[in-house]
C-alpha positions as CSV (number, residue, x, y, z in Angstrom):
1,M,49.7,24.3,-22.2
2,S,45.8,25.2,-21.9
3,K,44.9,27.6,-19.1
4,I,41.4,25.6,-18.2
5,R,41.6,23.1,-16.3
6,V,39.3,21.3,-14.4
7,L,38.8,21.5,-10.4
8,S,39.2,18.7,-8.2
9,D,36.4,17.2,-6.3
10,Q,38.2,18.5,-2.9
11,L,38.4,22.7,-4.5
12,A,34.9,22.0,-5.9
13,N,33.1,21.0,-3.2
14,Q,34.7,23.6,-0.9
15,I,33.7,26.2,-3.5
16,A,30.2,24.5,-3.6
17,A,30.0,24.6,0.1
18,G,30.3,28.6,-0.1
19,E,26.8,28.6,-1.4
20,V,25.6,25.4,0.8
21,V,27.6,26.3,4.7
22,E,27.4,30.4,5.5
23,R,27.7,29.9,8.6
24,P,27.3,26.8,11.3
25,A,22.6,27.0,11.2
26,S,23.2,26.5,8.1
27,V,25.4,23.2,8.8
28,A,22.6,22.9,11.2
29,K,20.1,22.9,8.3
30,E,20.7,20.9,6.5
31,L,21.3,18.4,8.8
32,V,17.9,18.4,10.8
33,E,16.6,18.2,7.4
34,N,18.4,15.1,6.8
35,A,17.2,13.7,10.0
36,I,13.0,14.3,9.6
37,D,13.9,13.2,6.6
38,A,14.6,10.0,7.7
39,G,11.8,9.3,10.4
40,A,13.5,10.8,13.4
41,R,10.7,11.0,16.4
42,R,13.4,13.2,18.4
43,V,15.9,15.8,17.9
44,V,19.3,16.1,19.9
45,V,21.0,19.3,18.7
46,D,24.3,20.5,20.7
47,V,26.6,23.3,20.3
48,E,29.8,24.5,21.0
49,A,31.5,28.2,20.8
50,G,28.1,28.8,19.0
51,G,29.4,25.5,16.0
52,R,32.6,27.1,15.7
53,R,34.1,24.1,17.4
54,L,31.5,21.1,17.6
55,L,27.6,20.6,16.1
56,R,26.0,17.6,16.8
57,I,23.4,16.1,15.2
58,A,21.7,12.8,16.7
59,D,18.7,11.7,15.3
60,D,16.4,7.8,15.8
61,G,15.8,7.4,12.2
62,C,16.3,4.8,9.9
63,G,20.1,5.0,10.0
64,M,22.1,3.9,7.0
65,T,23.8,0.8,5.8
66,R,27.4,1.0,5.2
67,D,27.9,1.4,1.6
68,D,24.9,4.5,2.0
69,A,26.9,6.3,4.4
70,V,30.4,6.3,3.0
71,L,28.4,7.8,-0.8
72,A,26.1,10.0,1.0
73,F,29.6,11.6,1.5
74,E,29.9,11.6,-2.6
75,R,28.5,15.2,-4.6
76,H,25.2,14.6,-6.3
77,A,24.7,12.1,-3.9
78,T,20.6,12.3,-2.3
79,S,17.9,8.7,-2.2
80,K,15.8,12.1,-2.1
81,I,15.2,11.2,-5.9
82,S,16.4,10.1,-9.1
83,R,14.9,11.5,-11.8
84,A,14.6,14.7,-13.7
85,E,10.2,14.3,-13.1
86,D,11.4,13.8,-9.7
87,L,11.5,18.2,-8.9
88,N,8.0,18.8,-10.3
89,A,6.6,17.7,-6.9
90,I,9.1,17.1,-3.9
91,A,7.8,15.6,-1.0
92,T,11.5,15.9,1.0
93,L,13.5,18.7,2.8
94,G,16.3,17.0,1.2
95,F,16.9,16.9,-1.9
96,R,20.2,18.3,-3.4
97,G,23.3,15.9,-2.2
98,E,25.4,18.9,-1.6
99,A,25.0,19.5,2.1
100,L,27.1,16.4,3.3
101,A,29.9,16.4,0.2
102,S,30.0,20.9,1.3
103,I,30.0,20.2,5.2
104,A,32.8,17.6,5.2
105,S,35.0,20.3,2.9
106,V,35.4,21.9,5.6
107,A,34.9,20.8,8.3
108,R,36.6,17.0,10.5
109,V,33.4,15.0,10.5
110,E,32.5,11.6,12.3
111,L,29.3,10.2,11.1
112,V,28.3,7.6,13.0
113,T,24.6,5.1,11.7
114,K,23.1,1.9,11.9
115,T,19.7,0.6,9.9
116,E,17.5,-1.6,12.3
117,E,18.1,-4.8,10.9
118,A,21.9,-4.1,11.0
119,E,23.9,-5.9,13.8
120,A,26.8,-3.2,13.8
121,A,27.2,0.6,13.6
122,T,28.7,2.1,10.5
123,R,31.6,4.3,11.6
124,V,33.0,7.2,9.0
125,L,35.6,9.8,9.9
126,I,36.1,12.6,6.7
127,E,38.4,16.1,7.4
128,G,38.6,18.4,4.5
129,G,36.8,16.4,2.4
130,R,39.4,13.2,2.8
131,M,38.3,10.3,4.2
132,R,39.8,9.1,6.7
133,D,38.2,5.3,8.7
134,V,34.9,3.2,7.7
135,K,34.3,0.5,10.3
136,D,32.5,-0.8,12.6
137,A,30.8,1.1,15.6
138,A,28.0,0.8,18.4
139,H,24.9,2.8,18.5
140,P,22.0,2.7,18.4
141,K,19.2,3.1,15.2
142,G,19.5,6.6,14.5
143,T,22.5,8.5,12.8
144,T,24.7,11.4,15.1
145,I,26.8,13.3,12.6
146,T,29.5,15.3,14.5
147,V,31.1,18.4,13.0
148,R,34.5,20.0,14.3
149,D,35.9,23.1,13.4
150,L,34.1,24.5,10.6
151,F,36.2,25.7,8.1
152,F,39.4,25.3,10.1
153,N,41.1,24.5,6.4
154,I,39.6,27.9,4.8
155,P,40.6,30.7,7.4
156,A,39.7,33.6,5.0
157,R,35.6,32.5,6.1
158,R,36.2,31.1,9.7
159,K,37.3,34.7,10.3
160,F,33.8,35.6,9.1
161,L,31.9,33.9,11.5
162,R,30.4,36.2,14.2
163,S,30.3,36.1,18.1
164,E,29.2,33.5,19.9
165,A,26.4,34.8,20.7
166,T,25.2,36.0,17.5
167,E,25.7,32.5,15.4
168,S,24.2,30.5,18.6
169,F,21.0,33.0,18.2
170,H,20.5,31.4,14.9
171,L,21.1,27.8,15.6
172,T,18.2,28.7,18.4
173,N,16.1,30.2,15.9
174,L,16.8,27.4,13.4
175,V,15.6,24.7,16.0
176,T,13.3,26.9,17.0
177,H,11.5,26.5,13.1
178,Y,11.9,23.3,13.0
179,A,10.4,22.1,16.9
180,L,7.7,24.1,15.3
181,A,6.8,22.9,11.7
182,H,7.1,19.7,13.4
183,P,5.5,19.5,16.5
184,E,5.3,15.8,16.7
185,I,9.4,15.4,16.8
186,A,10.5,16.1,20.4
187,F,13.3,18.6,20.2
188,T,16.4,19.9,22.3
189,L,18.9,22.4,22.6
190,T,22.4,22.0,24.6
191,N,24.7,25.6,23.8
192,N,28.0,25.0,25.9
193,G,26.0,22.3,27.8
194,R,23.2,24.3,29.0
195,E,20.4,22.8,27.6
196,T,18.2,25.8,26.3
197,L,16.0,23.9,24.5
198,R,13.6,21.4,25.3
199,A,10.1,20.3,23.4
200,A,8.1,17.4,24.1
201,P,6.4,15.2,21.2
202,A,3.3,17.8,21.1
203,S,-0.4,17.2,19.8
204,D,-0.6,20.0,17.5
205,L,1.0,23.6,17.0
206,R,-0.9,24.9,19.4
207,E,1.3,22.4,22.3
208,R,4.2,23.4,20.8
209,A,3.9,26.7,20.9
210,Y,2.8,27.0,24.1
211,Q,6.0,24.2,24.7
212,I,8.8,27.0,23.5
213,F,6.8,30.6,24.0
214,G,4.7,30.2,27.2
215,A,1.7,30.3,28.5
216,E,1.6,34.6,27.7
217,F,2.6,34.2,24.2
218,L,-0.4,31.8,23.5
219,E,-3.2,34.0,24.8
220,N,-2.2,37.0,22.1
221,L,-3.3,34.8,18.9
222,L,-5.9,35.0,16.1
223,E,-6.2,31.0,15.1
224,V,-6.7,31.3,10.8
225,E,-7.3,28.9,8.9
226,G,-8.5,29.3,5.6
227,G,-7.5,29.2,1.3
228,H,-7.5,26.7,-1.3
229,T,-6.9,23.2,-1.7
230,S,-6.0,24.1,-5.2
231,V,-3.5,27.2,-4.4
232,A,-2.8,27.3,-0.6
233,L,-4.2,26.5,2.3
234,V,-4.1,28.2,5.1
235,C,-3.2,28.1,9.1
236,G,-1.8,28.7,11.8
237,F,-1.6,31.9,14.2
238,V,-1.1,35.6,14.7
239,S,-1.3,37.7,17.1
240,A,-3.8,40.3,18.6
241,P,-3.2,43.8,17.1
242,R,-2.3,44.9,20.1
243,E,0.7,42.7,20.6
244,R,3.0,45.4,18.1
245,R,6.5,44.1,16.9
246,T,9.1,46.6,15.5
247,S,10.8,43.8,13.0
248,R,9.2,41.1,11.5
249,D,11.6,38.5,13.6
250,A,8.5,36.7,15.6
251,Q,7.0,35.7,11.7
252,Y,8.1,32.5,11.3
253,L,6.9,31.1,7.9
254,F,6.7,27.0,6.6
255,I,6.0,25.8,3.3
256,N,4.9,22.5,3.5
257,G,6.9,22.0,6.3
258,R,10.0,23.8,5.1
259,Y,10.5,27.1,6.4
260,V,11.7,29.5,4.6
261,R,12.2,33.4,3.9
262,D,9.3,34.3,1.2
263,R,9.1,37.8,1.1
264,L,5.3,37.6,-0.7
265,V,4.0,35.6,2.1
266,S,5.1,38.4,4.5
267,R,3.7,41.5,2.9
268,S,1.1,39.0,1.9
269,L,0.2,38.5,5.7
270,S,0.7,42.8,6.8
271,E,-1.9,43.9,3.7
272,G,-4.1,41.5,6.6
273,Y,-3.2,43.9,9.1
274,R,-3.6,46.6,7.2
275,A,-6.4,47.6,9.1
276,V,-5.4,48.1,12.6
277,L,-1.8,48.1,12.5
278,P,0.4,51.0,11.7
279,H,3.0,52.1,9.3
280,G,6.9,50.3,10.3
281,V,5.0,47.9,13.3
282,Y,4.3,43.8,12.2
283,P,2.9,40.7,13.8
284,A,3.6,38.1,15.1
285,A,2.8,34.9,13.1
286,L,3.0,31.4,12.8
287,L,2.0,30.4,9.3
288,F,1.3,27.3,7.4
289,L,1.1,27.1,3.9
290,D,-0.2,23.4,2.3
291,V,0.5,24.4,-1.1
292,P,0.1,21.7,-3.6
293,L,4.3,20.5,-4.3
294,E,3.4,20.6,-8.1
295,E,2.6,24.4,-7.7
296,V,6.1,25.5,-5.8
297,D,9.5,25.5,-6.5
298,V,12.2,24.8,-4.3
299,N,14.6,23.6,-6.3
300,V,15.5,28.4,-6.1
301,H,18.8,28.1,-3.7
302,P,20.9,26.1,-2.7
303,A,19.7,26.7,0.9
304,K,16.6,25.7,-0.1
305,T,15.1,29.0,2.0
306,E,13.9,30.4,-0.8
307,V,10.2,29.8,-3.0
308,R,8.7,30.4,-6.2
309,F,5.2,29.7,-6.9
310,R,3.6,29.1,-9.9
311,R,-0.1,31.2,-9.1
312,A,1.7,33.7,-6.5
313,A,-1.0,36.2,-6.9
314,A,-3.6,33.3,-5.7
315,V,-1.2,32.9,-3.3
316,S,-1.5,36.8,-1.3
317,D,-4.4,36.2,-2.1
318,A,-4.5,33.4,-0.1
319,V,-3.0,35.4,2.3
320,R,-4.2,38.5,3.1
321,E,-7.9,37.2,2.9
322,S,-8.2,34.9,5.8
323,V,-5.7,36.9,8.0
324,R,-8.3,39.2,7.3
325,A,-10.6,36.5,8.2
326,A,-9.4,35.6,11.6
327,L,-8.7,39.4,13.1
328,A,-12.5,39.8,11.7
329,S,-13.8,36.8,13.6
330,A,-11.7,38.0,17.0
331,G,-14.4,41.6,16.8
332,Y,-11.4,43.3,14.5
333,A,-13.1,44.0,12.0
334,R,-13.7,48.1,11.7
335,G,-11.6,49.1,8.4
336,I,-11.2,45.8,7.3
337,E,-14.5,45.9,5.2
338,A,-12.6,49.6,3.9
339,V,-9.7,48.3,3.0
340,H,-10.9,45.3,0.9
341,E,-12.6,47.1,-1.1
342,T,-9.8,49.3,-2.1
343,V,-7.6,45.9,-3.2
344,T,-8.1,45.0,-6.7
345,P,-5.9,42.6,-7.9
346,T,-5.0,43.9,-11.7
347,R,-5.5,40.0,-12.9
348,N,-7.4,37.3,-12.0
349,A,-5.7,35.6,-9.7
350,A,-6.9,32.5,-10.1
351,Q,-5.9,31.8,-13.6
352,S,-2.4,33.0,-13.4
353,T,0.0,30.6,-14.0
354,E,3.1,32.8,-14.4
355,W,6.1,31.5,-12.6
356,S,6.7,33.8,-9.6
357,G,9.4,34.4,-6.1
358,S,9.0,37.0,-3.2
359,E,10.4,39.1,-6.4
360,D,6.9,38.9,-8.1
361,S,5.6,41.4,-10.5
362,T,2.1,39.5,-11.1
363,F,1.0,41.1,-7.3
364,D,0.7,44.5,-8.2
365,M,-0.1,46.3,-5.9
366,R,2.1,44.0,-2.4
367,D,3.9,47.4,-1.7
368,E,1.0,49.3,-0.6
369,A,1.4,47.8,2.8
370,E,4.9,49.9,3.5
371,G,3.4,53.1,2.0
372,R,5.0,52.9,-1.3
373,Y,4.8,53.9,-4.2
374,C,1.6,51.9,-7.4
375,Q,3.5,48.8,-8.4
376,R,1.2,49.7,-11.9
377,T,2.4,52.8,-12.6
378,R,5.6,53.4,-10.3
379,R,4.8,57.8,-10.2
380,H,1.2,57.7,-8.5
381,P,0.4,56.9,-4.7
382,A,-1.4,54.0,-4.5
383,P,-5.0,56.0,-2.9
384,H,-5.3,53.3,-0.5
385,S,-1.6,54.7,0.9
386,I,-2.4,58.4,1.2
387,C,-3.0,57.0,4.7
388,I,-1.3,53.4,5.9
389,A,-4.2,53.4,8.8
390,G,-7.7,53.5,6.4
391,G,-10.0,56.1,8.4
392,R,-12.4,58.6,6.8
393,A,-11.8,60.4,3.8
394,G,-11.3,64.1,5.9
395,C,-8.2,62.2,7.9
396,R,-6.5,60.8,4.9
397,Q,-3.0,62.5,5.0
398,R,0.0,61.6,2.9
399,D,2.4,60.0,4.9
400,C,0.1,59.9,7.4
401,R,1.5,57.2,10.2
402,S,-1.9,57.6,12.7
403,F,-4.2,54.8,13.7
404,H,-7.4,56.1,12.6
405,T,-11.0,54.6,12.7
406,R,-14.1,55.4,11.2
407,D,-15.1,58.2,14.2
408,D,-11.9,59.7,13.4
């Protein structure tokens, strides 16, 4: 008897869910992205018990026909791509065709959807990956998908979920990210019956930031605009140096409207502040990169929060110099010019075509802002890391964390 066997579709989906569905916020991410891809102008998120008991996403997008609604729960079923060549220029947030199948395999799912042309909506019930019912229903144009009892059939996964407060925090953070990325869309988040976020359609990012964070936060932001169309256009807002954070939690980074967690962009942002912020503190940022689709690979990880750039060093330069220009325009230019002279890429960034992601080796001096050793030698400290904040030569002490000016 053969020891190797083909796994059932249900078991395969549950295994795949381990990568796609980490926590309730992972489910919300996939469903909110589907709503945005469907052209929604309004997205409503309802949460109970941190998303364990219930997570409901309602939108007014294009909706689905009955055939598509049923087919959407099959693995590798998607309307976003159809050919291998499509992976070279992905313009939608979703494209894998795995999310709904994975979610439905570890939860009780109800999907109600209607297109503008349909006379009736379609209601689909799935429990643990098994189709229970498909029938007509009443529903306006758009889609509402309800996910109940996440990981009900995998107790081992369920017990690894964090507290309700922690899971609710991650859900709020996720909705905040997408509300910032798409100010033209109205977002509402309700947690245990209490509305925790409401953002009406906004005309631009500044108005949306005001809706979410308030006037005081907005007053301390500097506008960023720079980069190059062939590499990356950089726009958004960063905080004034006096607004210091002890973590990067207030950094919202987006690439082509996609919420990402990218170390290269985050480090480049820190490098832009190296002359005006001491080690261990970070700026707040709402930073958007518009990168040519063929220059960025989003098909790196099932969660789609990691990317790889074709010309990572050039992207890093664009972010760093755009931030420095914003600081200089606001009068924080002291020391920036001196720091600029010490940071020289090891090769022509604009000509580099090696694919690299957040762990890219082409950006050799990326650890300088952290005061670490030079990436090129891994032995000797980079000259400008002797004193993180800069200052005249007599002030430069190894591992110094003080803020020095040229007058010291």
